[in-house]
Tab-separated table of C-alpha atoms in Angstrom:
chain	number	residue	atom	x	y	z
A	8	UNK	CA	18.594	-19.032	-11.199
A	9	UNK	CA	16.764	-16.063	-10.345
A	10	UNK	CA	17.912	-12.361	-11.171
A	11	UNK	CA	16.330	-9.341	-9.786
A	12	UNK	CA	17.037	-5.571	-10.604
A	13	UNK	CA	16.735	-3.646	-7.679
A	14	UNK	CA	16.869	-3.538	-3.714
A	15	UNK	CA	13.854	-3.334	-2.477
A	16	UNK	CA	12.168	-6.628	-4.706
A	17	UNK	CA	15.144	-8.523	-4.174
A	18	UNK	CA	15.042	-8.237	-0.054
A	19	UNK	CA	11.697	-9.693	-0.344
A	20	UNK	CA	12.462	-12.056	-3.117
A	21	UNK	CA	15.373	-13.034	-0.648
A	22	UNK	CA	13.143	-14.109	1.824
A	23	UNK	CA	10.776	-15.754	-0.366
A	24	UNK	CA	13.928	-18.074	-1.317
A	25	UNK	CA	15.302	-18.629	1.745
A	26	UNK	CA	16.955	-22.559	2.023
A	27	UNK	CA	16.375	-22.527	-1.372
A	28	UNK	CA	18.613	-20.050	-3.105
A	29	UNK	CA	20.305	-17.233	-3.251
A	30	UNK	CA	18.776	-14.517	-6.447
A	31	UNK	CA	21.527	-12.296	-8.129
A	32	UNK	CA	21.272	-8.250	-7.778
A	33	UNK	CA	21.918	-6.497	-10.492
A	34	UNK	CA	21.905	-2.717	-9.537
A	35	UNK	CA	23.968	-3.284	-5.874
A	36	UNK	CA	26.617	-0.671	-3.992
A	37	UNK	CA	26.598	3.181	-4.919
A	38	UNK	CA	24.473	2.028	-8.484
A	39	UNK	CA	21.200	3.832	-9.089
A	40	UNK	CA	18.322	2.614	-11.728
A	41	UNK	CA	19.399	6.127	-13.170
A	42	UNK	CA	23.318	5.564	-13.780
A	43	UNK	CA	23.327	2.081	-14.347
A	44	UNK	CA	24.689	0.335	-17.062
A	45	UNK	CA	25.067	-3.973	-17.710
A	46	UNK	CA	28.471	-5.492	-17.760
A	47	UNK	CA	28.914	-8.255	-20.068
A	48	UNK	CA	28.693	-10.750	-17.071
A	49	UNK	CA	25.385	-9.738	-15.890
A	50	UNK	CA	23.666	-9.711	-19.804
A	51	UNK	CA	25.300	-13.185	-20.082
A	52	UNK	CA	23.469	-14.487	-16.694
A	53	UNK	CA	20.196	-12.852	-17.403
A	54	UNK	CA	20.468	-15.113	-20.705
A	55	UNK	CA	21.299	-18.065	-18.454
A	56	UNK	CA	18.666	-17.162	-15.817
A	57	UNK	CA	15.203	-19.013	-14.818
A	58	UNK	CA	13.104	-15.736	-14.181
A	59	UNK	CA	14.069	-11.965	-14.136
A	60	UNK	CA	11.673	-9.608	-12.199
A	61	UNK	CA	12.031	-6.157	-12.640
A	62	UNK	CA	10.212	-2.895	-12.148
A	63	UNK	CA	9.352	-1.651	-15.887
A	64	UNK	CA	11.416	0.828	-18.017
A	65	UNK	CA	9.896	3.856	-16.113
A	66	UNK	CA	12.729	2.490	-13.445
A	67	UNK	CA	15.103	0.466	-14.976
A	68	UNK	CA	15.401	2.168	-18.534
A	69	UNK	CA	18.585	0.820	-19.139
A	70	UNK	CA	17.736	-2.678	-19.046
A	71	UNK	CA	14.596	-2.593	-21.736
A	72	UNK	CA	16.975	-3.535	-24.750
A	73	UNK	CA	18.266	-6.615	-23.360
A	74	UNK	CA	14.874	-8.058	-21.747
A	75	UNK	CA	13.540	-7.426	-24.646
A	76	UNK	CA	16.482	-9.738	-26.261
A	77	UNK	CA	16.219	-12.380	-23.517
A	78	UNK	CA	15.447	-15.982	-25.126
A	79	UNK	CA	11.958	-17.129	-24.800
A	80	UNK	CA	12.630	-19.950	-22.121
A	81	UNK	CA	13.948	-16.951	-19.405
A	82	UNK	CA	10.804	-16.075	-17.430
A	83	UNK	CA	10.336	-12.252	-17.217
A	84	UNK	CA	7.600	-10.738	-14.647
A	85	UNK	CA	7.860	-6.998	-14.772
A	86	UNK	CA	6.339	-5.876	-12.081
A	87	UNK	CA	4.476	-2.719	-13.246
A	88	UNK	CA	2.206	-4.562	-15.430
A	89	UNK	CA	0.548	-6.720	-12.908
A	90	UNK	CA	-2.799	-6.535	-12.492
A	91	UNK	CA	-3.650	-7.029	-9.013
A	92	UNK	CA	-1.159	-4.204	-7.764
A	93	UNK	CA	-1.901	-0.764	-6.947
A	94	UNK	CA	0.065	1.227	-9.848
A	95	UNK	CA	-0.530	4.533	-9.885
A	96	UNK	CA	-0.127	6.947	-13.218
A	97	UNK	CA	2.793	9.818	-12.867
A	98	UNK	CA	1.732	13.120	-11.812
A	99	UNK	CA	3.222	14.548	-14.799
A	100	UNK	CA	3.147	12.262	-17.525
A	101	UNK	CA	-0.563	10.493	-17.125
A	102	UNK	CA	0.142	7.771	-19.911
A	103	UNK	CA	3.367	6.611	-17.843
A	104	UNK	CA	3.289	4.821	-14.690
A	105	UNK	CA	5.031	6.131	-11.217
A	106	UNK	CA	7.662	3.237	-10.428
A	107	UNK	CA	8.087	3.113	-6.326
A	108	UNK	CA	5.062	1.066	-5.857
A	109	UNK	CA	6.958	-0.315	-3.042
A	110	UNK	CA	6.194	2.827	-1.006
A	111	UNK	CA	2.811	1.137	-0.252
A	112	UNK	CA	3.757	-1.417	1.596
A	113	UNK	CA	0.463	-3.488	0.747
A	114	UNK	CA	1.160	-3.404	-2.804
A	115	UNK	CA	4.521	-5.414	-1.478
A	116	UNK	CA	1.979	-7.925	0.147
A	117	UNK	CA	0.287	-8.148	-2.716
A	118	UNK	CA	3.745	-8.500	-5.003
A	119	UNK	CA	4.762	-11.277	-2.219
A	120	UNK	CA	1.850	-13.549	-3.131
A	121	UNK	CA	1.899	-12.954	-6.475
A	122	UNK	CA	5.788	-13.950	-6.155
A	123	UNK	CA	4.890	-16.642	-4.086
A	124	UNK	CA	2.674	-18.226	-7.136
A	125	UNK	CA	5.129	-17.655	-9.570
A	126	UNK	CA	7.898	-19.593	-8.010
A	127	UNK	CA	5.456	-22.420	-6.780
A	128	UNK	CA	4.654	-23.222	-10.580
A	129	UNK	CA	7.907	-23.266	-11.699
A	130	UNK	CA	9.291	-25.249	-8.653
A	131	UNK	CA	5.890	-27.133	-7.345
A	132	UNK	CA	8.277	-29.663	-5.561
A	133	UNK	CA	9.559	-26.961	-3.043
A	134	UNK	CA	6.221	-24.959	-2.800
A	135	UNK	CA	5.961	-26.339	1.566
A	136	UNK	CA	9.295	-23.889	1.577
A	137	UNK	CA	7.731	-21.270	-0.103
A	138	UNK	CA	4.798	-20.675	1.492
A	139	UNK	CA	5.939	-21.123	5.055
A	140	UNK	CA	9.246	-18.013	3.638
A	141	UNK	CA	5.618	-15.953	2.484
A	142	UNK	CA	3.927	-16.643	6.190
A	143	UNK	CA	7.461	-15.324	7.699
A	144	UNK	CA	7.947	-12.580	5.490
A	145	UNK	CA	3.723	-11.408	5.922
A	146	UNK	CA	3.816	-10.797	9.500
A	147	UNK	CA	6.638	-7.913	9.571
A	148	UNK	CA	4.611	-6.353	6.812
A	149	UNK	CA	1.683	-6.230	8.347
A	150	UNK	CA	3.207	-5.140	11.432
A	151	UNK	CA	4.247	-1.846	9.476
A	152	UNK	CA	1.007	-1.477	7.615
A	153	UNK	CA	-0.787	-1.603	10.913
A	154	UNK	CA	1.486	1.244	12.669
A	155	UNK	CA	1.417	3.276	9.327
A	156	UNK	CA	-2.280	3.403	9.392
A	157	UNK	CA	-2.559	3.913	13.216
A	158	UNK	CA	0.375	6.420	13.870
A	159	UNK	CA	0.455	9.099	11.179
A	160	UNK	CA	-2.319	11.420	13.016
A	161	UNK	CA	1.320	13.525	13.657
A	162	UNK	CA	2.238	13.843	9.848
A	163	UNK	CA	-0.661	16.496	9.809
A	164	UNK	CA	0.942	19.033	11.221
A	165	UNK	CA	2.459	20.041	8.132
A	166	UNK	CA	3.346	19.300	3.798
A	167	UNK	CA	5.704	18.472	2.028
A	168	UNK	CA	7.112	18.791	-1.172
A	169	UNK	CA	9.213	16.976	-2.972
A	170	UNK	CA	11.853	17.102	-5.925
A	171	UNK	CA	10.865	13.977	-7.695
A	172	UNK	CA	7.371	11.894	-7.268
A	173	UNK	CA	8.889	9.035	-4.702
A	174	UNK	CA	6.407	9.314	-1.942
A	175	UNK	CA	2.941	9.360	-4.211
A	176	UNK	CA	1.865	5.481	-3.078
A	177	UNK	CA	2.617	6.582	0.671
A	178	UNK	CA	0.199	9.607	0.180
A	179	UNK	CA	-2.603	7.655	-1.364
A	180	UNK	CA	-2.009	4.498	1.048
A	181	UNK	CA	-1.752	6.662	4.430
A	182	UNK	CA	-3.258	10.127	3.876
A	183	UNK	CA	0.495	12.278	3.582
A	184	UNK	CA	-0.126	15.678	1.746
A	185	UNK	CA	3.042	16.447	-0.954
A	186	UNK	CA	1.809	19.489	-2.199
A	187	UNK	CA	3.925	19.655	-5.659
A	188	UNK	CA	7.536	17.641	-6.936
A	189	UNK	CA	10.009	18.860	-9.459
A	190	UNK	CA	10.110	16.031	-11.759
A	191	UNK	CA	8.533	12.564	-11.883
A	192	UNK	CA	11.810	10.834	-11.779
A	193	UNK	CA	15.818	11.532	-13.061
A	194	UNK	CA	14.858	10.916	-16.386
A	195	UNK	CA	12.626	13.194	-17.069
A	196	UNK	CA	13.607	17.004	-17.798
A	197	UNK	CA	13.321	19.377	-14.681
A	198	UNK	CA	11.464	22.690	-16.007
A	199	UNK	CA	11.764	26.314	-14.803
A	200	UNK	CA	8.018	26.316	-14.475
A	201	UNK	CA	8.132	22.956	-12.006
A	202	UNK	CA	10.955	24.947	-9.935
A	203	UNK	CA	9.085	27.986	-9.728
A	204	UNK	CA	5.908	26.008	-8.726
A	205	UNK	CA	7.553	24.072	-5.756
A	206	UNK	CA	9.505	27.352	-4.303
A	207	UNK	CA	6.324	29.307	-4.330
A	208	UNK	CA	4.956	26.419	-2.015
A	209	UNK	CA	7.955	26.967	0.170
A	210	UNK	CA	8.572	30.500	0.039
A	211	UNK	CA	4.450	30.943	1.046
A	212	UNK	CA	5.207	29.057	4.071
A	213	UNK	CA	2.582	25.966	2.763
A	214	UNK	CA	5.350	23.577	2.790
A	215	UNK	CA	7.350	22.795	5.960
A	216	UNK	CA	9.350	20.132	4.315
A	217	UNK	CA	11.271	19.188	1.008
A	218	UNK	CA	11.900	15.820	0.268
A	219	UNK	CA	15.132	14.727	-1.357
A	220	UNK	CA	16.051	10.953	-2.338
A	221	UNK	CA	20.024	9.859	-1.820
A	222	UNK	CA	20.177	7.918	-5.003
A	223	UNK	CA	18.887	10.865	-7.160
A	224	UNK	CA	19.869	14.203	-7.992
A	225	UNK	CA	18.643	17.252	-7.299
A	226	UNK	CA	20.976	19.485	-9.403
A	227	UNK	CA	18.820	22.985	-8.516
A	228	UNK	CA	18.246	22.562	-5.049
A	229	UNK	CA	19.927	25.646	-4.415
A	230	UNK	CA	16.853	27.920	-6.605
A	231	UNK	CA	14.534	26.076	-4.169
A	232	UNK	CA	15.952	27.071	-0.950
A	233	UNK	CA	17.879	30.106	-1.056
A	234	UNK	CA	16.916	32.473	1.478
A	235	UNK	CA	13.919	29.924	3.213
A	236	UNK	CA	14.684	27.782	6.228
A	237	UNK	CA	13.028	24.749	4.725
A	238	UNK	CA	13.366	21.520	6.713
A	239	UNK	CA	15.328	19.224	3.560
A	240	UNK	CA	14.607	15.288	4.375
A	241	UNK	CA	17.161	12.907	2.404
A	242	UNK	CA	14.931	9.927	1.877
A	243	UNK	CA	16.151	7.076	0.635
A	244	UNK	CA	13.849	5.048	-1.573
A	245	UNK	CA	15.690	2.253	-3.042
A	246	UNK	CA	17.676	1.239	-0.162
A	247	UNK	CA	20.794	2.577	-1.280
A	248	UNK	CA	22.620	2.771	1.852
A	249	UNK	CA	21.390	-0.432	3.172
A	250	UNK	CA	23.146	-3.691	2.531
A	251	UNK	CA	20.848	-6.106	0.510
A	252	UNK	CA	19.339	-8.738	2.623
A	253	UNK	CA	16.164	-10.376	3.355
A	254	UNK	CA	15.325	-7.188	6.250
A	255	UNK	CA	16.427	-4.557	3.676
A	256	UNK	CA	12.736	-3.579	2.833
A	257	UNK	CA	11.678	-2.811	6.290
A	258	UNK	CA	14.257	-1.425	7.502
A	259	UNK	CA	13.669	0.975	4.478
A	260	UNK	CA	10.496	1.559	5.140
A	261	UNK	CA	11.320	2.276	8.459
A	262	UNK	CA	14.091	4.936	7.918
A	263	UNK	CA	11.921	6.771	5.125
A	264	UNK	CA	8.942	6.767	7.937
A	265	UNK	CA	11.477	8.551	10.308
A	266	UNK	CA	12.785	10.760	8.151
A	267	UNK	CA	8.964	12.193	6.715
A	268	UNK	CA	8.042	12.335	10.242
A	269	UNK	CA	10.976	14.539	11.302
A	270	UNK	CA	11.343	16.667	8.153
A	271	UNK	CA	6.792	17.183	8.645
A	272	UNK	CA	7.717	18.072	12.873
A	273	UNK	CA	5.675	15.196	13.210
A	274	UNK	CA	5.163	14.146	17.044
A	275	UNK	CA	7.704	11.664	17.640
A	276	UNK	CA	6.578	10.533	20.944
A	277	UNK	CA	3.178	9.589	19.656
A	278	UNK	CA	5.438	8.139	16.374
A	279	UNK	CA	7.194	6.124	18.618
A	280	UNK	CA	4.373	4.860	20.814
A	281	UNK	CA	1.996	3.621	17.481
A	282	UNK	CA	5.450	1.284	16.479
A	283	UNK	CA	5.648	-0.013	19.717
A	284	UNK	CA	2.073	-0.594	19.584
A	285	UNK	CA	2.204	-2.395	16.216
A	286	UNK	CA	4.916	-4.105	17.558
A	287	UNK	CA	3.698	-5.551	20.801
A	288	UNK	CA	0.044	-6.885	18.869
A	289	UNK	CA	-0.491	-10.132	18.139
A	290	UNK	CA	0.281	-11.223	14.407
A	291	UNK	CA	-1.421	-15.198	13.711
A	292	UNK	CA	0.558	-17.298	12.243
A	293	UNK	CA	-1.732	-17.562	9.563
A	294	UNK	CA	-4.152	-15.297	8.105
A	295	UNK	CA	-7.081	-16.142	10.711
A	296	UNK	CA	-9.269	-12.819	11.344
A	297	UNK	CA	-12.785	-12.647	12.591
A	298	UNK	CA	-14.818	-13.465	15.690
A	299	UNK	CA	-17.916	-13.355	17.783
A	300	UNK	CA	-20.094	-10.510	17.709
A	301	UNK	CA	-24.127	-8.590	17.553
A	302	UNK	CA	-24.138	-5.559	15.331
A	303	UNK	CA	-27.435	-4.083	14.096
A	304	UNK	CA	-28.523	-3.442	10.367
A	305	UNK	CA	-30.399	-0.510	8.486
A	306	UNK	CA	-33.498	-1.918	9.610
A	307	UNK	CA	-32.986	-2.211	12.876
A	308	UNK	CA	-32.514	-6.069	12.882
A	309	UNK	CA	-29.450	-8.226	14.981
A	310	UNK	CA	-26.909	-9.480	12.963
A	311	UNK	CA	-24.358	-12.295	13.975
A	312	UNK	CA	-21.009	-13.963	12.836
A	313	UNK	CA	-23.085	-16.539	12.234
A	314	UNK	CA	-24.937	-14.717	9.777
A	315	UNK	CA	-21.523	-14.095	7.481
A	316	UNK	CA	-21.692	-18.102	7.308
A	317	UNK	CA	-24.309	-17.848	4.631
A	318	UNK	CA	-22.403	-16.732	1.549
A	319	UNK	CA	-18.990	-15.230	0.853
A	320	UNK	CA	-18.854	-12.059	3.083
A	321	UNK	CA	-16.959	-8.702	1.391
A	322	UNK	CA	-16.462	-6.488	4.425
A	323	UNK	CA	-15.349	-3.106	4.432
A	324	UNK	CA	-15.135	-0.444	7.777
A	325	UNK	CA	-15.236	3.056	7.122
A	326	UNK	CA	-17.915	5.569	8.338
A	327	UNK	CA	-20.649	7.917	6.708
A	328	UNK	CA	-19.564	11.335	7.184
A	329	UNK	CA	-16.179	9.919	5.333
A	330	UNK	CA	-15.087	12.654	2.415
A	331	UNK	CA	-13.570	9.903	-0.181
A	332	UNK	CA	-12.422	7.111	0.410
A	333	UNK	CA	-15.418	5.187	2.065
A	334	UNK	CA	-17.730	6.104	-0.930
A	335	UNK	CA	-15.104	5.680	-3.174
A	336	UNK	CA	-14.849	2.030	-1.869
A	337	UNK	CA	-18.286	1.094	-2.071
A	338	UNK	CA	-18.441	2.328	-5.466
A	339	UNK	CA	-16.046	0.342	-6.377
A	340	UNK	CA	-17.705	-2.583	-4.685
A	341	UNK	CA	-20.989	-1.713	-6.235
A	342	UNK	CA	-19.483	-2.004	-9.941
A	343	UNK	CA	-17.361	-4.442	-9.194
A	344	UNK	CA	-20.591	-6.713	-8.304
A	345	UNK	CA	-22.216	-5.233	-11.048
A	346	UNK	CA	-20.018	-6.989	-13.376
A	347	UNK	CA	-20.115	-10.119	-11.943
A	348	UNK	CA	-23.756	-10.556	-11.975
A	349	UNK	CA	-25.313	-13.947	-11.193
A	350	UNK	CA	-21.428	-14.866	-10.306
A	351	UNK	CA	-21.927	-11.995	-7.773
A	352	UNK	CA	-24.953	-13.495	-5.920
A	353	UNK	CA	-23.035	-15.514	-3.666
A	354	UNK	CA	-21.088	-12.728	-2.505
A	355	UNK	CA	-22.656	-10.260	0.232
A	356	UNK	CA	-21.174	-6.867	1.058
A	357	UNK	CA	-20.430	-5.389	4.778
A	358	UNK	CA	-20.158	-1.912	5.708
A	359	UNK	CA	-19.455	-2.007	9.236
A	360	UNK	CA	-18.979	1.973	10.748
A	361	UNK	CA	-16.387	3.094	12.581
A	362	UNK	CA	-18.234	5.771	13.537
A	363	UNK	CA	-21.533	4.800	16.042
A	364	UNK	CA	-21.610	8.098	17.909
A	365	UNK	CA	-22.680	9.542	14.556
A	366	UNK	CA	-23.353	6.334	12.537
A	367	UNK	CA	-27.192	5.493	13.617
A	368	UNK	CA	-29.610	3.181	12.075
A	369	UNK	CA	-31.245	5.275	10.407
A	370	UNK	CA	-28.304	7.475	9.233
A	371	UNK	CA	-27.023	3.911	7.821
A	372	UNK	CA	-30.273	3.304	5.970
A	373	UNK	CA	-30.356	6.564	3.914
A	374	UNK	CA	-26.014	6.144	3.647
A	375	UNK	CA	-26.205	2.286	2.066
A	376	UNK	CA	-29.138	3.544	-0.583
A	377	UNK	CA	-26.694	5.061	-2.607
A	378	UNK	CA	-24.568	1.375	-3.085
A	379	UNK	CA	-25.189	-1.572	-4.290
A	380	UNK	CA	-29.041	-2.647	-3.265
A	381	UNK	CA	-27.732	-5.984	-1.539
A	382	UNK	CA	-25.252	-3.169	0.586
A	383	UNK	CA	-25.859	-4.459	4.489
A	384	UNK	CA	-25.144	-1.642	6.790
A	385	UNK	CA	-23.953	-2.325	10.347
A	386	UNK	CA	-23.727	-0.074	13.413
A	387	UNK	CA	-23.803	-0.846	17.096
A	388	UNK	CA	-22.563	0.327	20.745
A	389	UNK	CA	-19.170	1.714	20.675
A	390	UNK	CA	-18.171	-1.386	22.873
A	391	UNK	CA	-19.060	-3.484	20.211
A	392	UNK	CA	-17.727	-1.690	17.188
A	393	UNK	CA	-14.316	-1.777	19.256
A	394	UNK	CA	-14.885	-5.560	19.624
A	395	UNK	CA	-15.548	-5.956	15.736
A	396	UNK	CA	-12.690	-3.846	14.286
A	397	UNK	CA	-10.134	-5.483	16.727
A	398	UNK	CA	-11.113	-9.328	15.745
A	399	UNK	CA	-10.283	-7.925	12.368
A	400	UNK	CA	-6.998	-5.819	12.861
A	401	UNK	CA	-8.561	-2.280	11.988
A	402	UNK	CA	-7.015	0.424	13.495
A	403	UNK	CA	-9.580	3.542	13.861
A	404	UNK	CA	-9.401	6.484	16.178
A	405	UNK	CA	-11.328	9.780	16.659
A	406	UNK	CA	-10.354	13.163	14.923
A	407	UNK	CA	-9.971	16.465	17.005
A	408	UNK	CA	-13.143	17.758	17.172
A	409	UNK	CA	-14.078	21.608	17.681
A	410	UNK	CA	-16.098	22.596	20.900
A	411	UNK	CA	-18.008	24.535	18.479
A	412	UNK	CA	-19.058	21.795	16.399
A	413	UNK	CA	-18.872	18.938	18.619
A	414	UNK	CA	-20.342	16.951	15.893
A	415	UNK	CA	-18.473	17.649	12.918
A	416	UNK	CA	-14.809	15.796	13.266
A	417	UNK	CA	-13.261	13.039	10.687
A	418	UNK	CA	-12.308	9.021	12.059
A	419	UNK	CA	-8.686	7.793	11.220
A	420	UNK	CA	-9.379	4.216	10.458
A	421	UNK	CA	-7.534	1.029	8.385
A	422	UNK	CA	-8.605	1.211	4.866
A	423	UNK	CA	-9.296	-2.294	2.915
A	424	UNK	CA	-12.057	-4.861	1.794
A	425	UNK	CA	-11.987	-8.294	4.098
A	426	UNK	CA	-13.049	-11.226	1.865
A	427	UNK	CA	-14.587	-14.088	4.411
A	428	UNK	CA	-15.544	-17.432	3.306
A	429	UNK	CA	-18.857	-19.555	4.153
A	430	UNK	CA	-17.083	-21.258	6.869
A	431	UNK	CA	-16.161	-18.259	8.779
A	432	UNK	CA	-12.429	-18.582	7.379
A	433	UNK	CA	-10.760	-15.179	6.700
A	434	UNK	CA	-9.229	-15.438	2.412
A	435	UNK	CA	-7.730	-12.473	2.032
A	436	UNK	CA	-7.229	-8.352	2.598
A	437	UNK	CA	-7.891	-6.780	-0.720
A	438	UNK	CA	-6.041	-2.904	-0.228
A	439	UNK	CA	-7.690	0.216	-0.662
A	440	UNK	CA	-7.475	1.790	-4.272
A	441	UNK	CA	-8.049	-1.357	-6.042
A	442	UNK	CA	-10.188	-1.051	-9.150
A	443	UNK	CA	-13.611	-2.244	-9.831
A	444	UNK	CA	-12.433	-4.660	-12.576
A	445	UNK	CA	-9.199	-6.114	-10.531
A	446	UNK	CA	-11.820	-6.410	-7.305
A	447	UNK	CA	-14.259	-8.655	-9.616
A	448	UNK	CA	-11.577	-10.375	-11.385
A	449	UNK	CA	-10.296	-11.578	-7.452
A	450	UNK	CA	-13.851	-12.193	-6.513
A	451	UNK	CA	-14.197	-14.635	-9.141
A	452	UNK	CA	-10.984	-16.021	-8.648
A	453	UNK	CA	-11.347	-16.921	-4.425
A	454	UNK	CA	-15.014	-17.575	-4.837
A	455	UNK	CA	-14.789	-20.390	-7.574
């Protein structure tokens, strides 16, 4: 007896109980999080009910008095205050947290498997069912996380802004500039200063887009856009117009893709080709990455695959000349090993470039200095850094680079750290933004 607040968690807790059971909905039809109030039937089943999984009260406000009320032997995960997902603070209130962490659609990877655990303790006689729902559900979801990464060169042709904070975990997961929002969400007061911010961004010309959401309202829409020629893009966050099913979430994901592309005069051809490209690769059926392959380290010296057999192998691929998010990485590697210590030892970091036009030996020796000492730096011929990143699903490609400065251009590439075990066998994708004590606190936990 499983309830579950809103669309987007309950297509994927759908899935996960498919020939199982079917969960309840609670906020379903033309409700919003932000209009929504319990009938007397729906407390009484949430008081009957074997687990409730919600967002947190920065969503679901309305609900807070009566999970707080629920009876001790009702299970209640709220999904905000895990650990090992990627919440991110709101723009305008820094103690509160933003609530669409579905927007990243590795944070609903990681909410999967943490799903997938929670249901496997409290029904360990199904758990066969469980995990082969969680191997269905993962390969869709990688599938859009792999033509997200690879096919939003086109979003740079122009920013957004937006009239509440929906799309912040898409801009941190796949580099999309919102330049300013109205308000963090409906419940929170809309100032005249917040207005006056985001029309100055339109009325300069910076923006090209403003982003709207279907279930929420945007009451002085007309101050932003009289007398501009704004593109307006209706997004549509929580699924409202979508019937609530197990393929709810991606086809979500997939209409509020199409509808920042348009809205940004994104290329649509090239849109189009990078989802038929994720489309058409191969997906395992299990989580088996990896391969054969000779790459050289800072000092000069061959290594193998076979070398990665030695210890527990923490890869990440990125490249030197990267402005923030490669350094950030390793940093966080470097303190998350830090706080292992001796647990640490068995674990050896990877930094594999992306980059081996620009990425030489010896600009990799002076690059892993700054990390953690045990840091191995690889590089090789572009034929085999190809190789590498394709046994391991990374998607990187080449930035327009000036005839003028032939050498100065940026690499689109997959973000994420690749934990590999002694054997060779591929545990798990850790996603980018993770924090130094959530990356040891894994580390300990797959490396026991």
């Amino acid at each position: 007896n499983v309830v579950v607040s809103v669309k987007p968690v309950y297509s994927i807790v759908t899935g996960l109980m498919k020939d199982i059971a079917s969960p309840e909905l609670l906020i379903d039809g033309g409700q919003t999080p932000f209009d929504f109030s319990l009938r007397p039937e729906q407390q009484a089943r949430m008081k009957k009910a074997s687990l409730v999984i919600w967002v947190g009260p920065e969503l679901e406000k309305s609900l807070q008095e009566t999970i707080k009320a629920l009876p001790d032997n009702v299970r209640v995960i709220e999904l905000l205050s895990q650990p090992d997902l990627k919440i991110l603070p709101a723009h305008d209130h820094p103690d509160r947290r933003n609530p669409f962490f579905w927007m990243d659609d590795r944070n609903v990877i990681i909410m999967l498997d943490l799903l997938t655990a929670a249901f496997i303790e409290m029904d360990p006689a199904r758990s066969h069912i469980y995990q082969r729902n969680r191997l269905r559900l993962l390969k869709p979801l990688k599938r859009i996380d792999r033509e997200y990464e690879y096919g939003y060169r086109g979003l740079k042709s122009g920013n957004g802004v937006q009239y509440y904070d929906v799309l912040y975990y898409f801009e941190q997961a796949y580099a999309l500039t919102v330049l300013e929002q109205v308000a963090d969400t409906p419940w929170d007061r809309v100032s005249a200063a917040a207005l006056l911010r985001v029309r100055s961004r339109i009325t300069s010309g910076e923006a090209s887009c403003l982003f709207l959401d279907r279930s929420m309202p945007a009451d002085n829409l007309d101050l932003l856009t009289e007398g501009t020629d704004i593109n307006i893009g209706k997004l549509d966050v929580l699924g409202r117009q979508f019937e609530a099913d197990e393929s709810l979430y991606i086809r979500l994901m997939n209409f509020n893709t199409d509808v920042i592309k348009q809205c940004l005069n994104a290329d649509m051809n090239a849109a189009e080709k990078a989802r038929l490209a994720a489309s058409m690769d191969t997906i395992p059926d299990g989580d088996s990455l990896g391969g054969r392959f000779i790459l050289t380290n800072q000092y000069g010296q061959l290594v193998t695959e076979e070398d990665l057999k030695k210890h527990y192998s923490l890869i990440y691929f990125g490249y030197t000349s990267c402005p923030d998010v490669c350094p950030n990485t390793l940093s966080v590697v470097t303190r998350a090993l830090k706080k292992l210590g001796e647990k640490g030892e068995k674990i050896q970091p990877y930094f594999i470039t992306v980059d081996p036009e620009r990425d030489t030996v010896a600009v990799m020796r002076d690059y892993v200095k700054y990390f953690d000492p045990r840091l191995v730096g690889l590089t090789g011929s572009p034929e085999m850094i190809e190789r590498v990143a394709k046994q391991f699903k990374v998607r990187f490609e080449k930035g327009k680079v000036d005839p003028e400065h032939p050498d100065q251009y940026t690499m689109d590439h997959s973000s994420g750290l690749y934990l590999m075990a002694p054997d060779g066998r591929f545990i798990t994708k850790l996603a980018y933004g993770i924090s130094a004590d959530t990356l040891a606190q894994k580390l300990i936990e797959y490396t026991r």
